[in-house]
Amino acid sequence: MVDRSPTSAGPATDSVIMSGESHKTVIKGNTSKYVKLNVGGALHYTTISTLIKHDTMLRAMFSGRMEVLTDSDGWILIDRCGKHFGSILNFLRDGKLPLPENRRELLELQQEAKYYLVQDLGAMIEQALKVREELDPVCKVPLITSSREEQQLVASTQKPVVKLLCNRHNNKYSYTSNSDDNLLKNIELFDKLSLRFHGRVLFIKDVIGSNEICCWSFYGHGAKISEVCCTSIVYGTDKKHTKVEFPEARIFEETLNVLLYEHRGKGPDAELMQATRGARDGAQGYNSDEDVEDKLDRAMRRK
């Protein structure tokens, strides 16, 4: 009966210390015969039938078509890192293999599958990598439900922070006709900015907190530096109404400002400071959306 689990007879290392002289030989004989393999210091014990089961480089090595290198103790030497060789053997035995969760280890196994010409395993890994790339999020936005969570996140990060509080139910009046559209525009802008700057700014979304309906908060070096409230109360002939606004240019401007606080312990970036000053000098109203975004593009292009 064949033992189907690989055994390791010593520590796995990348170097091999051989006793005596090595020599080349041709492996022939009964396929049920066990052979001893030293793969980069990792020792394995398996049958010839396992090694020649699939059309791989190992079949060529152990079917008598190629010479193999052995040491004086009879170990067949393979000059390759032995970290994933046990996984290669298991795939040859069973035709399937649980793949590593870690991407780096998966790529390492893919490299070994290519080296040994285990094409079916290589194709399986390639498919798994594609699926994982599709599922991996481009960026992650923490969803908070309390001020305590917010304080912990702001205190624990080295990045500037942009938070959007968005809760349509924090309202006791009726909304004006375009309020729902503007609420969606604020959310869409938040998503756009988070995709664009997720590597440099921590974006947080609050869907429960306070009595606000739609409010942006900007933090630098652990402290709040500005806030943009997007709601106001308007008076109709018979009752009050809640109005949601979309001050896109101002939100872009404050995002530009918060990038000045990107590095704790360092002075503000001079180019960003100049861009910020230009945006603030744009008169009573804010610059147009295109102007502010263009300033942002120019300031960030060299980063």
mmCIF file of C-alpha atoms in Angstrom:
data_model
loop_
_atom_site.group_PDB
_atom_site.id
_atom_site.type_symbol
_atom_site.label_atom_id
_atom_site.label_comp_id
_atom_site.label_asym_id
_atom_site.label_seq_id
_atom_site.Cartn_x
_atom_site.Cartn_y
_atom_site.Cartn_z
ATOM 1 C CA MET A 1 0.000 0.000 0.000
ATOM 2 C CA VAL A 2 1.306 3.459 -0.886
ATOM 3 C CA ASP A 3 1.588 6.100 1.807
ATOM 4 C CA ARG A 4 -0.141 9.115 0.266
ATOM 5 C CA SER A 5 1.099 11.755 2.685
ATOM 6 C CA PRO A 6 4.517 13.351 2.073
ATOM 7 C CA THR A 7 7.026 13.043 4.868
ATOM 8 C CA SER A 8 9.735 15.472 5.742
ATOM 9 C CA ALA A 9 12.862 13.849 7.147
ATOM 10 C CA GLY A 10 14.658 17.044 8.077
ATOM 11 C CA PRO A 11 14.438 20.827 8.224
ATOM 12 C CA ALA A 12 13.436 22.602 5.012
ATOM 13 C CA THR A 13 16.187 24.952 3.899
ATOM 14 C CA ASP A 14 17.308 26.460 0.627
ATOM 15 C CA SER A 15 20.815 24.992 0.866
ATOM 16 C CA VAL A 16 21.827 21.360 0.570
ATOM 17 C CA ILE A 17 24.854 19.902 2.352
ATOM 18 C CA MET A 18 25.768 16.625 0.645
ATOM 19 C CA SER A 19 27.821 13.898 2.256
ATOM 20 C CA GLY A 20 30.232 12.286 -0.140
ATOM 21 C CA GLU A 21 30.190 12.708 -3.905
ATOM 22 C CA SER A 22 27.143 13.095 -6.114
ATOM 23 C CA HIS A 23 26.694 11.282 -9.395
ATOM 24 C CA LYS A 24 24.193 10.990 -12.216
ATOM 25 C CA THR A 25 21.999 7.984 -12.768
ATOM 26 C CA VAL A 26 18.879 6.898 -14.642
ATOM 27 C CA ILE A 27 15.826 5.882 -12.608
ATOM 28 C CA LYS A 28 14.121 2.740 -13.890
ATOM 29 C CA GLY A 29 12.151 -0.076 -12.404
ATOM 30 C CA ASN A 30 8.845 -0.907 -10.773
ATOM 31 C CA THR A 31 6.535 2.125 -10.582
ATOM 32 C CA SER A 32 5.509 1.142 -7.052
ATOM 33 C CA LYS A 33 9.110 1.584 -5.956
ATOM 34 C CA TYR A 34 9.751 4.359 -3.436
ATOM 35 C CA VAL A 35 12.350 7.023 -4.151
ATOM 36 C CA LYS A 36 13.988 9.565 -1.851
ATOM 37 C CA LEU A 37 13.941 13.195 -2.982
ATOM 38 C CA ASN A 38 16.012 16.055 -1.614
ATOM 39 C CA VAL A 39 14.446 19.262 -2.942
ATOM 40 C CA GLY A 40 16.466 22.218 -1.739
ATOM 41 C CA GLY A 41 16.967 20.548 1.637
ATOM 42 C CA ALA A 42 13.343 19.419 2.053
ATOM 43 C CA LEU A 43 13.280 15.610 2.091
ATOM 44 C CA HIS A 44 10.364 13.691 0.566
ATOM 45 C CA TYR A 45 9.601 10.007 0.136
ATOM 46 C CA THR A 46 7.189 8.962 -2.598
ATOM 47 C CA THR A 47 6.622 6.400 -5.352
ATOM 48 C CA ILE A 48 7.659 6.546 -8.992
ATOM 49 C CA SER A 49 4.014 6.044 -9.961
ATOM 50 C CA THR A 50 3.134 9.352 -8.283
ATOM 51 C CA LEU A 51 5.956 11.179 -10.043
ATOM 52 C CA ILE A 52 5.029 9.899 -13.524
ATOM 53 C CA LYS A 53 1.252 10.090 -13.097
ATOM 54 C CA HIS A 54 0.941 13.334 -15.085
ATOM 55 C CA ASP A 55 2.795 14.596 -18.135
ATOM 56 C CA THR A 56 5.268 16.844 -16.318
ATOM 57 C CA MET A 57 9.005 17.368 -16.037
ATOM 58 C CA LEU A 58 8.974 14.879 -13.153
ATOM 59 C CA ARG A 59 7.668 12.160 -15.477
ATOM 60 C CA ALA A 60 10.619 12.809 -17.795
ATOM 61 C CA MET A 61 13.004 12.628 -14.833
ATOM 62 C CA PHE A 62 11.651 9.368 -13.397
ATOM 63 C CA SER A 63 10.664 7.373 -16.481
ATOM 64 C CA GLY A 64 14.230 6.713 -17.591
ATOM 65 C CA ARG A 65 14.337 9.470 -20.199
ATOM 66 C CA MET A 66 16.608 11.771 -18.187
ATOM 67 C CA GLU A 67 19.546 11.382 -15.871
ATOM 68 C CA VAL A 68 19.052 12.543 -12.286
ATOM 69 C CA LEU A 69 21.630 13.611 -9.732
ATOM 70 C CA THR A 70 21.970 11.532 -6.561
ATOM 71 C CA ASP A 71 24.223 11.755 -3.534
ATOM 72 C CA SER A 72 26.126 8.924 -1.860
ATOM 73 C CA ASP A 73 23.156 8.169 0.414
ATOM 74 C CA GLY A 74 20.805 7.595 -2.495
ATOM 75 C CA TRP A 75 18.873 10.874 -2.226
ATOM 76 C CA ILE A 76 17.852 12.264 -5.617
ATOM 77 C CA LEU A 77 18.858 15.918 -5.683
ATOM 78 C CA ILE A 78 16.631 18.643 -7.164
ATOM 79 C CA ASP A 79 18.110 22.117 -7.067
ATOM 80 C CA ARG A 80 14.906 23.948 -6.218
ATOM 81 C CA CYS A 81 13.330 25.484 -3.105
ATOM 82 C CA GLY A 82 11.369 22.711 -1.410
ATOM 83 C CA LYS A 83 8.770 24.921 0.300
ATOM 84 C CA HIS A 84 5.922 23.976 -2.043
ATOM 85 C CA PHE A 85 7.125 20.611 -3.326
ATOM 86 C CA GLY A 86 4.795 18.761 -0.961
ATOM 87 C CA SER A 87 1.876 20.620 -2.588
ATOM 88 C CA ILE A 88 3.155 19.598 -6.023
ATOM 89 C CA LEU A 89 3.219 15.940 -4.911
ATOM 90 C CA ASN A 90 -0.276 16.153 -3.459
ATOM 91 C CA PHE A 91 -1.614 17.528 -6.731
ATOM 92 C CA LEU A 92 0.105 14.743 -8.676
ATOM 93 C CA ARG A 93 -1.522 12.176 -6.362
ATOM 94 C CA ASP A 94 -5.039 13.569 -6.256
ATOM 95 C CA GLY A 95 -5.417 15.858 -9.268
ATOM 96 C CA LYS A 96 -6.680 18.612 -6.970
ATOM 97 C CA LEU A 97 -5.280 20.817 -4.246
ATOM 98 C CA PRO A 98 -6.572 23.352 -1.691
ATOM 99 C CA LEU A 99 -4.868 26.582 -2.770
ATOM 100 C CA PRO A 100 -3.163 28.967 -0.316
ATOM 101 C CA GLU A 101 -5.210 31.955 0.838
ATOM 102 C CA ASN A 102 -2.129 34.176 0.865
ATOM 103 C CA ARG A 103 -1.541 35.764 -2.545
ATOM 104 C CA ARG A 104 2.230 35.685 -2.192
ATOM 105 C CA GLU A 105 2.259 31.964 -1.440
ATOM 106 C CA LEU A 106 -0.139 31.357 -4.325
ATOM 107 C CA LEU A 107 2.252 33.127 -6.685
ATOM 108 C CA GLU A 108 5.155 31.083 -5.298
ATOM 109 C CA LEU A 109 3.226 27.865 -5.933
ATOM 110 C CA GLN A 110 2.406 29.062 -9.443
ATOM 111 C CA GLN A 111 6.124 29.515 -10.110
ATOM 112 C CA GLU A 112 6.856 25.957 -8.957
ATOM 113 C CA ALA A 113 4.023 24.577 -11.092
ATOM 114 C CA LYS A 114 5.563 26.318 -14.112
ATOM 115 C CA TYR A 115 9.023 24.958 -13.310
ATOM 116 C CA TYR A 116 7.837 21.354 -13.023
ATOM 117 C CA LEU A 117 5.483 21.829 -16.022
ATOM 118 C CA VAL A 118 2.399 20.848 -14.013
ATOM 119 C CA GLN A 119 0.069 22.552 -16.470
ATOM 120 C CA ASP A 120 -3.255 21.634 -14.874
ATOM 121 C CA LEU A 121 -2.150 23.068 -11.525
ATOM 122 C CA GLY A 122 -0.839 26.192 -13.239
ATOM 123 C CA ALA A 123 -4.183 26.722 -14.989
ATOM 124 C CA MET A 124 -6.065 26.257 -11.710
ATOM 125 C CA ILE A 125 -3.882 28.852 -9.987
ATOM 126 C CA GLU A 126 -4.266 31.290 -12.891
ATOM 127 C CA GLN A 127 -8.045 31.034 -12.639
ATOM 128 C CA ALA A 128 -7.945 31.515 -8.858
ATOM 129 C CA LEU A 129 -5.819 34.652 -9.230
ATOM 130 C CA LYS A 130 -8.270 36.138 -11.729
ATOM 131 C CA VAL A 131 -11.234 35.473 -9.449
ATOM 132 C CA ARG A 132 -9.462 36.999 -6.463
ATOM 133 C CA GLU A 133 -8.523 40.099 -8.448
ATOM 134 C CA GLU A 134 -12.174 40.580 -9.364
ATOM 135 C CA LEU A 135 -13.291 40.158 -5.752
ATOM 136 C CA ASP A 136 -10.593 42.260 -4.077
ATOM 137 C CA PRO A 137 -11.949 45.752 -3.283
ATOM 138 C CA VAL A 138 -10.132 48.717 -4.762
ATOM 139 C CA CYS A 139 -10.494 50.523 -1.453
ATOM 140 C CA LYS A 140 -12.182 49.925 1.879
ATOM 141 C CA VAL A 141 -14.332 52.545 3.611
ATOM 142 C CA PRO A 142 -15.053 51.970 7.328
ATOM 143 C CA LEU A 143 -18.745 52.279 8.189
ATOM 144 C CA ILE A 144 -19.147 53.732 11.675
ATOM 145 C CA THR A 145 -22.178 54.005 13.934
ATOM 146 C CA SER A 146 -20.880 56.004 16.907
ATOM 147 C CA SER A 147 -18.646 58.956 17.750
ATOM 148 C CA ARG A 148 -16.401 56.604 19.721
ATOM 149 C CA GLU A 149 -15.626 54.603 16.591
ATOM 150 C CA GLU A 150 -14.903 57.831 14.756
ATOM 151 C CA GLN A 151 -12.492 59.053 17.451
ATOM 152 C CA GLN A 152 -10.644 55.725 17.475
ATOM 153 C CA LEU A 153 -10.181 55.731 13.704
ATOM 154 C CA VAL A 154 -9.053 59.364 13.560
ATOM 155 C CA ALA A 155 -6.583 58.846 16.424
ATOM 156 C CA SER A 156 -5.134 55.610 15.041
ATOM 157 C CA THR A 157 -4.340 56.693 11.473
ATOM 158 C CA GLN A 158 -1.413 58.715 10.155
ATOM 159 C CA LYS A 159 -3.509 59.864 7.195
ATOM 160 C CA PRO A 160 -5.843 62.839 6.903
ATOM 161 C CA VAL A 161 -9.487 61.848 7.316
ATOM 162 C CA VAL A 162 -12.607 62.728 5.346
ATOM 163 C CA LYS A 163 -15.920 61.680 6.856
ATOM 164 C CA LEU A 164 -19.357 61.843 5.291
ATOM 165 C CA LEU A 165 -22.331 61.647 7.615
ATOM 166 C CA CYS A 166 -25.376 60.736 5.590
ATOM 167 C CA ASN A 167 -28.694 59.830 7.218
ATOM 168 C CA ARG A 168 -31.875 60.841 5.454
ATOM 169 C CA HIS A 169 -33.981 59.864 8.467
ATOM 170 C CA ASN A 170 -32.514 62.598 10.705
ATOM 171 C CA ASN A 171 -35.272 64.947 9.613
ATOM 172 C CA LYS A 172 -38.654 66.014 10.962
ATOM 173 C CA TYR A 173 -39.693 68.182 8.004
ATOM 174 C CA SER A 174 -40.465 67.456 4.386
ATOM 175 C CA TYR A 175 -37.650 67.661 1.842
ATOM 176 C CA THR A 176 -37.519 70.161 -0.991
ATOM 177 C CA SER A 177 -37.979 68.788 -4.500
ATOM 178 C CA ASN A 178 -34.297 68.369 -5.422
ATOM 179 C CA SER A 179 -33.003 67.315 -2.008
ATOM 180 C CA ASP A 180 -32.944 63.602 -2.753
ATOM 181 C CA ASP A 181 -30.944 64.193 -5.945
ATOM 182 C CA ASN A 182 -28.429 66.323 -4.063
ATOM 183 C CA LEU A 183 -28.131 63.708 -1.333
ATOM 184 C CA LEU A 184 -27.212 61.128 -3.966
ATOM 185 C CA LYS A 185 -24.715 63.542 -5.533
ATOM 186 C CA ASN A 186 -22.956 63.932 -2.200
ATOM 187 C CA ILE A 187 -22.710 60.162 -1.830
ATOM 188 C CA GLU A 188 -21.438 59.773 -5.406
ATOM 189 C CA LEU A 189 -18.779 62.440 -4.838
ATOM 190 C CA PHE A 190 -17.668 60.685 -1.662
ATOM 191 C CA ASP A 191 -17.282 57.437 -3.605
ATOM 192 C CA LYS A 192 -15.370 59.228 -6.351
ATOM 193 C CA LEU A 193 -12.947 60.876 -3.914
ATOM 194 C CA SER A 194 -12.424 57.679 -1.929
ATOM 195 C CA LEU A 195 -11.470 55.795 -5.095
ATOM 196 C CA ARG A 196 -9.130 58.558 -6.140
ATOM 197 C CA PHE A 197 -7.300 59.174 -2.855
ATOM 198 C CA HIS A 198 -7.814 56.003 -0.803
ATOM 199 C CA GLY A 199 -4.059 55.453 -0.557
ATOM 200 C CA ARG A 200 -3.468 58.869 0.978
ATOM 201 C CA VAL A 201 -6.662 59.748 2.862
ATOM 202 C CA LEU A 202 -8.808 57.666 5.206
ATOM 203 C CA PHE A 203 -12.442 57.964 4.137
ATOM 204 C CA ILE A 204 -15.143 57.174 6.704
ATOM 205 C CA LYS A 205 -18.887 56.924 6.235
ATOM 206 C CA ASP A 206 -21.318 57.527 9.111
ATOM 207 C CA VAL A 207 -24.890 56.341 8.515
ATOM 208 C CA ILE A 208 -26.394 56.809 11.969
ATOM 209 C CA GLY A 209 -24.714 59.562 13.995
ATOM 210 C CA SER A 210 -25.989 62.880 15.382
ATOM 211 C CA ASN A 211 -28.910 64.913 14.086
ATOM 212 C CA GLU A 212 -27.272 65.906 10.812
ATOM 213 C CA ILE A 213 -28.611 64.725 7.484
ATOM 214 C CA CYS A 214 -25.630 65.315 5.216
ATOM 215 C CA CYS A 215 -22.371 66.687 6.552
ATOM 216 C CA TRP A 216 -18.695 66.442 5.545
ATOM 217 C CA SER A 217 -15.947 66.583 8.177
ATOM 218 C CA PHE A 218 -12.217 66.966 7.478
ATOM 219 C CA TYR A 219 -9.464 65.968 9.917
ATOM 220 C CA GLY A 220 -5.730 66.561 9.871
ATOM 221 C CA HIS A 221 -3.143 65.437 12.436
ATOM 222 C CA GLY A 222 -5.935 63.980 14.567
ATOM 223 C CA ALA A 223 -8.036 67.158 14.835
ATOM 224 C CA LYS A 224 -11.048 68.455 12.925
ATOM 225 C CA ILE A 225 -9.989 71.291 10.628
ATOM 226 C CA SER A 226 -13.215 72.026 8.754
ATOM 227 C CA GLU A 227 -16.791 70.972 8.181
ATOM 228 C CA VAL A 228 -19.226 71.358 5.310
ATOM 229 C CA CYS A 229 -22.880 71.011 6.259
ATOM 230 C CA CYS A 230 -25.071 70.377 3.253
ATOM 231 C CA THR A 231 -28.516 70.938 4.790
ATOM 232 C CA SER A 232 -30.540 73.988 5.731
ATOM 233 C CA ILE A 233 -34.087 74.898 6.729
ATOM 234 C CA VAL A 234 -36.230 76.924 4.332
ATOM 235 C CA TYR A 235 -39.585 78.458 5.183
ATOM 236 C CA GLY A 236 -42.589 77.836 3.011
ATOM 237 C CA THR A 237 -45.957 79.578 3.212
ATOM 238 C CA ASP A 238 -47.345 77.003 5.605
ATOM 239 C CA LYS A 239 -44.431 75.009 7.025
ATOM 240 C CA LYS A 240 -40.693 74.454 7.187
ATOM 241 C CA HIS A 241 -38.800 72.367 4.652
ATOM 242 C CA THR A 242 -35.376 70.755 4.738
ATOM 243 C CA LYS A 243 -33.092 71.567 1.838
ATOM 244 C CA VAL A 244 -30.118 69.370 0.932
ATOM 245 C CA GLU A 245 -27.406 71.137 -1.063
ATOM 246 C CA PHE A 246 -24.452 69.904 -3.074
ATOM 247 C CA PRO A 247 -21.526 72.347 -2.657
ATOM 248 C CA GLU A 248 -19.221 70.309 -4.877
ATOM 249 C CA ALA A 249 -16.551 72.987 -5.360
ATOM 250 C CA ARG A 250 -16.233 73.604 -1.645
ATOM 251 C CA ILE A 251 -15.929 69.887 -0.912
ATOM 252 C CA PHE A 252 -13.160 69.617 -3.495
ATOM 253 C CA GLU A 253 -11.448 72.615 -1.904
ATOM 254 C CA GLU A 254 -11.577 71.166 1.591
ATOM 255 C CA THR A 255 -10.262 67.847 0.256
ATOM 256 C CA LEU A 256 -7.358 69.792 -1.219
ATOM 257 C CA ASN A 257 -6.807 71.496 2.136
ATOM 258 C CA VAL A 258 -6.788 68.253 4.092
ATOM 259 C CA LEU A 259 -3.982 66.877 1.922
ATOM 260 C CA LEU A 260 -1.722 69.515 3.505
ATOM 261 C CA TYR A 261 -1.849 67.372 6.639
ATOM 262 C CA GLU A 262 -0.774 64.201 4.890
ATOM 263 C CA HIS A 263 2.535 63.809 6.738
ATOM 264 C CA ARG A 264 2.608 64.245 10.500
ATOM 265 C CA GLY A 265 5.714 65.979 11.775
ATOM 266 C CA LYS A 266 6.408 67.596 8.395
ATOM 267 C CA GLY A 267 5.534 71.040 7.104
ATOM 268 C CA PRO A 268 2.726 71.526 4.579
ATOM 269 C CA ASP A 269 3.483 70.806 0.949
ATOM 270 C CA ALA A 270 4.303 74.190 -0.647
ATOM 271 C CA GLU A 271 2.625 73.395 -3.969
ATOM 272 C CA LEU A 272 -0.555 72.253 -2.289
ATOM 273 C CA MET A 273 -0.485 75.319 -0.033
ATOM 274 C CA GLN A 274 -0.298 77.581 -3.085
ATOM 275 C CA ALA A 275 -3.149 75.726 -4.756
ATOM 276 C CA THR A 276 -5.214 76.056 -1.592
ATOM 277 C CA ARG A 277 -4.487 79.761 -1.334
ATOM 278 C CA GLY A 278 -5.543 80.235 -4.940
ATOM 279 C CA ALA A 279 -8.824 78.436 -4.290
ATOM 280 C CA ARG A 280 -9.535 80.547 -1.199
ATOM 281 C CA ASP A 281 -8.773 83.773 -3.101
ATOM 282 C CA GLY A 282 -11.454 83.012 -5.644
ATOM 283 C CA ALA A 283 -13.807 85.732 -4.323
ATOM 284 C CA GLN A 284 -16.926 85.472 -2.210
ATOM 285 C CA GLY A 285 -18.258 82.405 -3.918
ATOM 286 C CA TYR A 286 -16.182 79.312 -4.466
ATOM 287 C CA ASN A 287 -14.394 78.596 -7.699
ATOM 288 C CA SER A 288 -16.232 76.577 -10.298
ATOM 289 C CA ASP A 289 -16.150 72.822 -9.955
ATOM 290 C CA GLU A 290 -13.869 72.553 -12.982
ATOM 291 C CA ASP A 291 -11.438 75.163 -11.627
ATOM 292 C CA VAL A 292 -11.083 73.496 -8.248
ATOM 293 C CA GLU A 293 -10.685 70.014 -9.707
ATOM 294 C CA ASP A 294 -8.141 71.355 -12.203
ATOM 295 C CA LYS A 295 -6.130 72.875 -9.323
ATOM 296 C CA LEU A 296 -6.343 69.549 -7.543
ATOM 297 C CA ASP A 297 -5.113 67.718 -10.640
ATOM 298 C CA ARG A 298 -2.160 70.057 -11.154
ATOM 299 C CA ALA A 299 -1.156 69.955 -7.514
ATOM 300 C CA MET A 300 -1.332 66.160 -7.347
ATOM 301 C CA ARG A 301 0.176 65.314 -10.728
ATOM 302 C CA ARG A 302 3.718 65.474 -9.430
ATOM 303 C CA LYS A 303 2.996 63.387 -6.296
#
